[in-house]
Backbone as ProteinMPNN parsed JSONL, in Angstrom:
{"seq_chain_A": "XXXXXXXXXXXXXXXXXXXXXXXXXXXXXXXXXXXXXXXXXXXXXXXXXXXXXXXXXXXXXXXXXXXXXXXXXXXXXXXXXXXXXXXXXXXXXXXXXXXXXXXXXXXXXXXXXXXXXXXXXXXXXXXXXX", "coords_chain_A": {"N_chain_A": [[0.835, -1.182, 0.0], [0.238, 1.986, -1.021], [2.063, 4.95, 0.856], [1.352, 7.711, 2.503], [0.81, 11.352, 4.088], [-1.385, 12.967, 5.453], [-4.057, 15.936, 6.433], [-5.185, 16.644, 9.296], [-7.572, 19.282, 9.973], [-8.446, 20.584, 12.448], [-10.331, 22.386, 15.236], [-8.438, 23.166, 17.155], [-6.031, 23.31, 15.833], [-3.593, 22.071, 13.2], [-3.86, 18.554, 12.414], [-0.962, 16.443, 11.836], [-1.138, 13.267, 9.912], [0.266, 10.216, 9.542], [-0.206, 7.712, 6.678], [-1.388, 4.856, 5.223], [-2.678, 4.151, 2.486], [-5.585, 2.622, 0.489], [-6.244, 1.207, -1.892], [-6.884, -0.565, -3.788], [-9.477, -3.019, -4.878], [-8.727, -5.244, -3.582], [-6.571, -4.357, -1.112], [-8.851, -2.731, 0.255], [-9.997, -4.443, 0.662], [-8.891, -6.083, 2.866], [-7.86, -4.072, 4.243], [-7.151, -2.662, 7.653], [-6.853, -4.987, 8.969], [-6.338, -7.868, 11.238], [-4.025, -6.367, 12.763], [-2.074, -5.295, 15.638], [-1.918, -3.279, 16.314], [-1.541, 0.37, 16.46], [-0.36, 3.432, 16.392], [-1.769, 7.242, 17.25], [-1.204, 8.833, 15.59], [-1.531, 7.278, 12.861], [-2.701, 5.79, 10.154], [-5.485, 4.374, 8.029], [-6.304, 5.357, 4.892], [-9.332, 5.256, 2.554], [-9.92, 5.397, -0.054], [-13.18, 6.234, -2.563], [-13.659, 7.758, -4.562], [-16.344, 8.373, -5.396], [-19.308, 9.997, -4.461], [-20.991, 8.183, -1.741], [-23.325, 5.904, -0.137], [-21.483, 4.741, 2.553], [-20.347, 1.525, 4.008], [-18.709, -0.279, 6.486], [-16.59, -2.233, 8.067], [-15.774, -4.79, 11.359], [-14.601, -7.118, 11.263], [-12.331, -9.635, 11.608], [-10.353, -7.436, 12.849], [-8.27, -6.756, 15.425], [-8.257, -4.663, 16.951], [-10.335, -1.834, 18.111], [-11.509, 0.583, 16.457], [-11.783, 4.247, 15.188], [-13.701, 5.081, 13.23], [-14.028, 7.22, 10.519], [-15.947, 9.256, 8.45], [-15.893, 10.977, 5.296], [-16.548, 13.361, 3.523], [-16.921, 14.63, -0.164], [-15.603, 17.324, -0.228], [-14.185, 16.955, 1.742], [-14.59, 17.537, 3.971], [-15.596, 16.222, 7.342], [-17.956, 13.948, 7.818], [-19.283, 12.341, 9.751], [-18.535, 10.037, 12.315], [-17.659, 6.859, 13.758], [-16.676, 6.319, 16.814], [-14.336, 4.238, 18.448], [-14.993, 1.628, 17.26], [-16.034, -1.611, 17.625], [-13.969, -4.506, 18.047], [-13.756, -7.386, 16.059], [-16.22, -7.364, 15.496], [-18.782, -8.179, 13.329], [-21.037, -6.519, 12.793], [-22.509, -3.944, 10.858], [-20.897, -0.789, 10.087], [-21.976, 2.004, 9.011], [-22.239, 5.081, 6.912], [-23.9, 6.521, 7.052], [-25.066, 8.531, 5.208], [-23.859, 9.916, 2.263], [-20.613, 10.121, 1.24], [-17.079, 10.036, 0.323], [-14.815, 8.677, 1.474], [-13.314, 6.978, 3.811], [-11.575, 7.132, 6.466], [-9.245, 5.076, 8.785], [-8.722, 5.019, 12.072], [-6.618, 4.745, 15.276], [-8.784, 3.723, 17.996], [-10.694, 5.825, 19.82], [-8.633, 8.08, 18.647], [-9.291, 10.212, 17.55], [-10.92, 11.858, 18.99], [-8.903, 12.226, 20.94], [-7.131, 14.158, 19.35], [-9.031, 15.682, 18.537], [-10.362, 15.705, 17.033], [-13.51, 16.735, 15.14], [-17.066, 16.207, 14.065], [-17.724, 17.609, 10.856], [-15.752, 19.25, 11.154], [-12.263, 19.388, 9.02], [-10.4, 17.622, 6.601], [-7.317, 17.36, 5.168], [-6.458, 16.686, 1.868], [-5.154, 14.185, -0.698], [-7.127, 13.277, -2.147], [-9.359, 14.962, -1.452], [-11.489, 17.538, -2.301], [-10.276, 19.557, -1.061], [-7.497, 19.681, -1.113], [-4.002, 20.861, -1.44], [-3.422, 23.222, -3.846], [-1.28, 22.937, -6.434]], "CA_chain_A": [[0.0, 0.0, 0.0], [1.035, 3.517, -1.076], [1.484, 5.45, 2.292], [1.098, 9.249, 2.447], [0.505, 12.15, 5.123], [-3.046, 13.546, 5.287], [-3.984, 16.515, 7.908], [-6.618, 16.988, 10.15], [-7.763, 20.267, 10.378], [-9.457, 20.538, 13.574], [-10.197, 23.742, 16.106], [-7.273, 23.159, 17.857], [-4.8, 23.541, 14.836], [-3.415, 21.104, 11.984], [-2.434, 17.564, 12.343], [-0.558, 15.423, 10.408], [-1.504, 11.896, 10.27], [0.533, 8.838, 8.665], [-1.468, 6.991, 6.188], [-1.36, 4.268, 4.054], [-3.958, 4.317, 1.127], [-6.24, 1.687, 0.502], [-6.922, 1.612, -3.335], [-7.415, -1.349, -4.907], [-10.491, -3.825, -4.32], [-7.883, -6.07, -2.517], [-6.446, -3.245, 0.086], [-9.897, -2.432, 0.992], [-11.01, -5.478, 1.755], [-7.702, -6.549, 4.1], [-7.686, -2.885, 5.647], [-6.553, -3.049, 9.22], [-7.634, -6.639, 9.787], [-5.383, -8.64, 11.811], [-2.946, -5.536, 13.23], [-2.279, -5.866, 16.523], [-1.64, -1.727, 16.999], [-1.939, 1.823, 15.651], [-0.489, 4.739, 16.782], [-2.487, 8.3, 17.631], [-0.346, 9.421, 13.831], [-1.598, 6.691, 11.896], [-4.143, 5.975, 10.202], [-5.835, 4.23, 6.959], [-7.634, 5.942, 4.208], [-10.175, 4.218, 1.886], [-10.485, 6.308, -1.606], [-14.065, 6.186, -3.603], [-13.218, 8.657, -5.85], [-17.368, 9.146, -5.901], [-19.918, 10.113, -3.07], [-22.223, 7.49, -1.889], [-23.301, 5.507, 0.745], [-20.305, 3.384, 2.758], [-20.433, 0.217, 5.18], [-17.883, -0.468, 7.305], [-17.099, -3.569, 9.396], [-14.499, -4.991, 11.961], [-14.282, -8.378, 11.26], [-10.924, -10.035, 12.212], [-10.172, -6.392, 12.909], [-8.331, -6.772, 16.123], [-7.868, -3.609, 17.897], [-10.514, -0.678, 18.041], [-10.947, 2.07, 15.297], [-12.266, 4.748, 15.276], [-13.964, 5.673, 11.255], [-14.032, 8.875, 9.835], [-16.631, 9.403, 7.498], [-15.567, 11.904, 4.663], [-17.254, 14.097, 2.36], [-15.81, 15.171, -0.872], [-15.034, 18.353, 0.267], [-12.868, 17.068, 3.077], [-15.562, 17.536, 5.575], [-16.147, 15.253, 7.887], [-19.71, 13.922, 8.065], [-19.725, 11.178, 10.526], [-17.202, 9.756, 13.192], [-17.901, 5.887, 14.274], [-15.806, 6.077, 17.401], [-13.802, 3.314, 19.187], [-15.689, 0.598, 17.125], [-15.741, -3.076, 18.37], [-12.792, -5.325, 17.145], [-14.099, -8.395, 15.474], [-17.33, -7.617, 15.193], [-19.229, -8.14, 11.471], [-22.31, -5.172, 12.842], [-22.267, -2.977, 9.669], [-20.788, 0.228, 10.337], [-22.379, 2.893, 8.188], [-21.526, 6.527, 6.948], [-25.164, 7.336, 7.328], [-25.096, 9.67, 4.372], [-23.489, 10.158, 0.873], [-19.212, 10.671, 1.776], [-16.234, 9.461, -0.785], [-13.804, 8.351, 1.754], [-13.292, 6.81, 4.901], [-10.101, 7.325, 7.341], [-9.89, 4.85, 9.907], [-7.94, 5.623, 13.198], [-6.813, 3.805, 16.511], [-9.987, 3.957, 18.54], [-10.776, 7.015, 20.596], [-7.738, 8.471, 18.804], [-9.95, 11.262, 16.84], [-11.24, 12.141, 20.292], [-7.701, 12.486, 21.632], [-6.677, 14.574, 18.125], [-9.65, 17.412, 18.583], [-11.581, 15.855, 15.653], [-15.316, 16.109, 14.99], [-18.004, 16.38, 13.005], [-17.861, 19.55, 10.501], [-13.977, 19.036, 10.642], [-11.871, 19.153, 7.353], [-9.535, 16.439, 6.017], [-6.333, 17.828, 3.554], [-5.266, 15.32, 1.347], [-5.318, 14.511, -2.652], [-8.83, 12.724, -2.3], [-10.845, 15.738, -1.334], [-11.52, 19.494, -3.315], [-9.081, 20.691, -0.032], [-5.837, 19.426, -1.33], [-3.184, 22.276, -1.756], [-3.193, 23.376, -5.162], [0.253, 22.604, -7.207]], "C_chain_A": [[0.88, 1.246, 0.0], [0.859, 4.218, 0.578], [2.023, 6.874, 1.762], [0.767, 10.41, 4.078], [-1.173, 13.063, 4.395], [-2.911, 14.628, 6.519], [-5.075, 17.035, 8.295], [-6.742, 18.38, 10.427], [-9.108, 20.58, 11.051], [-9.503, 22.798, 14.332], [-8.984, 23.967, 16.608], [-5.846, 23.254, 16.909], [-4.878, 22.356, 14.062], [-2.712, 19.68, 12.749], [-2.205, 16.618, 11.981], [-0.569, 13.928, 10.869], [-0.812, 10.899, 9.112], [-0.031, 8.047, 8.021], [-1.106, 5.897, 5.663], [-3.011, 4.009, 3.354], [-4.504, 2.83, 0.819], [-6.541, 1.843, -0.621], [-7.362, 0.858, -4.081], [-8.483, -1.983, -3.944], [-9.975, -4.741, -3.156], [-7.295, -5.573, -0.942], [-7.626, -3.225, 0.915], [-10.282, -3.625, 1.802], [-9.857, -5.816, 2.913], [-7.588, -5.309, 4.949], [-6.881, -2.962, 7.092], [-6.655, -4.469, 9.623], [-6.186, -6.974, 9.916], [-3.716, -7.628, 12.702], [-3.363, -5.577, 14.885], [-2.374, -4.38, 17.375], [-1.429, -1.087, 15.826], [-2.043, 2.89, 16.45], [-1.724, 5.954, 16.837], [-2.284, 8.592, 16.427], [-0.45, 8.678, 13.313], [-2.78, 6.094, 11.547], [-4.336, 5.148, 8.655], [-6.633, 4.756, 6.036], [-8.344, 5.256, 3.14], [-10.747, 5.055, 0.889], [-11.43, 5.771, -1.848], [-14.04, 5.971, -4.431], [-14.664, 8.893, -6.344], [-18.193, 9.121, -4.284], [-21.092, 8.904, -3.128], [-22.382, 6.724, -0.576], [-22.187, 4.428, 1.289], [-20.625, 2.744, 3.615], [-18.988, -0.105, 4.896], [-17.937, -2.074, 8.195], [-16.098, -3.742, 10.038], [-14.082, -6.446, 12.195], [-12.495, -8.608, 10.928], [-9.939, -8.721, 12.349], [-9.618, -6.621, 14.921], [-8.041, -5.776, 17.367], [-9.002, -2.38, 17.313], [-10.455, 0.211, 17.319], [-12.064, 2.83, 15.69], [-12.447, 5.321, 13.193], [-14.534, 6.84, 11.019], [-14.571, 8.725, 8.392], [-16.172, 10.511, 6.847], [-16.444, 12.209, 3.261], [-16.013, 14.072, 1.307], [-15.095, 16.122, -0.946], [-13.911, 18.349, 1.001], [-13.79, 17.217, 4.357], [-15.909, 16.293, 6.012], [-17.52, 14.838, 8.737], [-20.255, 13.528, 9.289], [-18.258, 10.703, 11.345], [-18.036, 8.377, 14.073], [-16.783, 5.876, 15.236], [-15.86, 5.009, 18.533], [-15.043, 1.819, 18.66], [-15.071, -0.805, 17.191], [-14.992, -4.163, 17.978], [-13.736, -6.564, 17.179], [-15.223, -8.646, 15.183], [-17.919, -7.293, 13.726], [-20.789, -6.985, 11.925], [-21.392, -4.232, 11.631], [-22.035, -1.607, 10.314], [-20.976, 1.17, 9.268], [-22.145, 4.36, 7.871], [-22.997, 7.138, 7.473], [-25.221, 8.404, 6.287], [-23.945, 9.177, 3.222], [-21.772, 10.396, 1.636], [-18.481, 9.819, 0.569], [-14.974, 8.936, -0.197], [-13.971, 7.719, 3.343], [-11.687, 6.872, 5.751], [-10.072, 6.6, 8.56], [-8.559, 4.992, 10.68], [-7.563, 5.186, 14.438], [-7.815, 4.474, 17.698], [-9.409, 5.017, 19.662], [-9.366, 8.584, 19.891], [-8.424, 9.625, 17.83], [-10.528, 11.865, 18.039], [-9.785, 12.897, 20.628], [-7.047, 12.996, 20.516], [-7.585, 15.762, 18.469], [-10.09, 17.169, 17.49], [-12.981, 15.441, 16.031], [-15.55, 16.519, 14.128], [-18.054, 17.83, 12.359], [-16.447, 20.127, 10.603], [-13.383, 19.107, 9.502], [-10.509, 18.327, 7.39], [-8.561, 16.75, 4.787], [-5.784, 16.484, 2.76], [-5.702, 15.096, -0.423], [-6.886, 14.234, -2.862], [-9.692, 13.809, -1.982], [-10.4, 17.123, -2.137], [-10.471, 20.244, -2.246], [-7.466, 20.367, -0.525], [-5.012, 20.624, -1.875], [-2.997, 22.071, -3.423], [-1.614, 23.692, -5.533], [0.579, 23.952, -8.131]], "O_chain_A": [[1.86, 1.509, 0.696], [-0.12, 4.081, 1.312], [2.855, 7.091, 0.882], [0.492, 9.815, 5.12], [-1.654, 13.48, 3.342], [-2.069, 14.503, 7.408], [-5.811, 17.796, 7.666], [-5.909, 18.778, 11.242], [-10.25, 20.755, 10.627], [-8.973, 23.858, 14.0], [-8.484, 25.081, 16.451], [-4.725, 23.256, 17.418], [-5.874, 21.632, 14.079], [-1.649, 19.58, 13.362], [-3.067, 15.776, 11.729], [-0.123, 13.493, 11.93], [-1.269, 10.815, 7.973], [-0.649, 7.297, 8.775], [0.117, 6.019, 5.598], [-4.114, 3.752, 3.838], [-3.71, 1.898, 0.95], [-7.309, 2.8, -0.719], [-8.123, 1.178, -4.995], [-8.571, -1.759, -2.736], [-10.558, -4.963, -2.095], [-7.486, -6.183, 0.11], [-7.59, -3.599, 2.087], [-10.674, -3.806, 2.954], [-10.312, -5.706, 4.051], [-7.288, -5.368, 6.142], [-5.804, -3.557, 7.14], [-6.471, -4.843, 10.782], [-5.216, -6.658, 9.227], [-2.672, -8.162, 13.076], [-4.483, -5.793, 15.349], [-2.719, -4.223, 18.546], [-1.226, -1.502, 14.685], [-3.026, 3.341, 17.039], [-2.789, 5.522, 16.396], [-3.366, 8.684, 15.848], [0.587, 8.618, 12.652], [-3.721, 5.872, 12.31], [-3.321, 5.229, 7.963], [-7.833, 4.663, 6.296], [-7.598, 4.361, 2.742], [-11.925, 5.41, 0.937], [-11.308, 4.575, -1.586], [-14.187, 4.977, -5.142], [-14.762, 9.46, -7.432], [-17.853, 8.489, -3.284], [-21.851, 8.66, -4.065], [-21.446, 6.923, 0.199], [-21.962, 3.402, 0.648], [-21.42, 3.343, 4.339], [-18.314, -0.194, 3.869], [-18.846, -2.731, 8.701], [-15.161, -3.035, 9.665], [-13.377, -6.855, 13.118], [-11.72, -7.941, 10.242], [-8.771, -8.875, 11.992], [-10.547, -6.638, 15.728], [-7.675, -6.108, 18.494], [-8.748, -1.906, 16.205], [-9.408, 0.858, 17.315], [-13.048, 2.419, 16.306], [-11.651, 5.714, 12.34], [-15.606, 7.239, 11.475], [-13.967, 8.261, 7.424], [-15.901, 11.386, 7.67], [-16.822, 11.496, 2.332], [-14.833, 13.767, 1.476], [-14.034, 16.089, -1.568], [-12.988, 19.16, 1.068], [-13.514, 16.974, 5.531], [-16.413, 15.41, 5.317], [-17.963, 15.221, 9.82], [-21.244, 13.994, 9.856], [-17.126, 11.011, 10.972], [-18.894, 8.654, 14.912], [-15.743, 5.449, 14.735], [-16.797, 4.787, 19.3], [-15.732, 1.181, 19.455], [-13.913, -1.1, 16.895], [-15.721, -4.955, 17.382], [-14.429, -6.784, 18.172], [-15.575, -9.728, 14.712], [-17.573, -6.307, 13.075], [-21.563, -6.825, 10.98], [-20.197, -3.953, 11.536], [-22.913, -1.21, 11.081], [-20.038, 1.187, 8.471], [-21.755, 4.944, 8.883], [-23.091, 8.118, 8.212], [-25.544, 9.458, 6.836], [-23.272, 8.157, 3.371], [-21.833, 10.931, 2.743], [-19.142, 9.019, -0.093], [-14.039, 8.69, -0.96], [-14.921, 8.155, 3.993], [-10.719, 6.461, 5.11], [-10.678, 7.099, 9.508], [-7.473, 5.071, 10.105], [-8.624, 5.228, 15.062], [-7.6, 5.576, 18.202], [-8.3, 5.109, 20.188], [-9.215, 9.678, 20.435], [-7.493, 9.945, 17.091], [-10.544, 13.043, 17.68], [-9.687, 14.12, 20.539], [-6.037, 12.308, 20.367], [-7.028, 16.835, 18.696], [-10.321, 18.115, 16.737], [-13.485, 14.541, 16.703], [-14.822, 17.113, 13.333], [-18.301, 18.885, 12.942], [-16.09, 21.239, 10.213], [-14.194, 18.794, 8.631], [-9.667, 18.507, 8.27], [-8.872, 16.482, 3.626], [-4.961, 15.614, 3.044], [-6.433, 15.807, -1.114], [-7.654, 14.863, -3.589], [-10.88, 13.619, -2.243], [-9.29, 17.554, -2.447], [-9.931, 21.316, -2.516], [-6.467, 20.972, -0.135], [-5.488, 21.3, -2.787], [-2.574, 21.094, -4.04], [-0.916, 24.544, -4.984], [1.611, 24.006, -8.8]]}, "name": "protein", "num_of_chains": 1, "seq": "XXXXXXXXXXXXXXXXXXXXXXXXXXXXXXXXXXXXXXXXXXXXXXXXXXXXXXXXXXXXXXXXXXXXXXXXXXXXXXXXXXXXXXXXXXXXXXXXXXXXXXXXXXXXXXXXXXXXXXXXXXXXXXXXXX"}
């Protein structure tokens, strides 16, 4: 997996989060499953590349995430936090978003992110223009 820096731009200032990119059909589906840890600075993101409804799950997922629902804008819609390692309950965006970012549980809490937040990175209309 390609890895990259993404940055949270919360109330509390900017901050930069370690990524690796999730892009093909294969990535997505292996995501975090089976990691045993995940820093506060790291994090997975899960490209679209269109808006629509997403499901989420945490099967053989063994440590806690927290999922970051993302608009295309970069806004963040939705925040599933500290969801339940190994469990197959569908985790949902609840709405239209083109990305998901997932995060070691509670660690968007302990970052100063919420809802109505913005997300810099190539996947949304916020990425610094070249």
């Amino acid at each position: 997996m390609r890895r990259e820096t993404l940055v949270l731009v919360t109330h509390g200032g900017e901050k930069s989060i370690d990524i690796e990119v999730a892009e093909t059909l294969e990535e997505k589906s292996l995501g975090l499953m089976f990691r045993t840890a995940l820093a506060d600075n790291q994090g997975m993101l899960f490209p679209y590349g269109r808006s629509m409804e997403i499901t989420m799950w945490m099967k053989n997922t063994y440590i806690p995430l927290d999922m970051v629902f993302i608009r295309p804008d970069g806004v963040v819609h939705r925040i599933a936090a500290r969801t339940e390692p190994l469990s197959e309950a569908i985790v949902a965006s609840e709405g239209p978003v083109s990305a998901v970012l997932e995060l070691a549980g509670g660690a968007a809490e302990r970052l100063g992110l919420k809802v109505g937040d913005t997300v810099k990175h190539a996947a949304f209309k916020t990425a610094p223009k070249k």
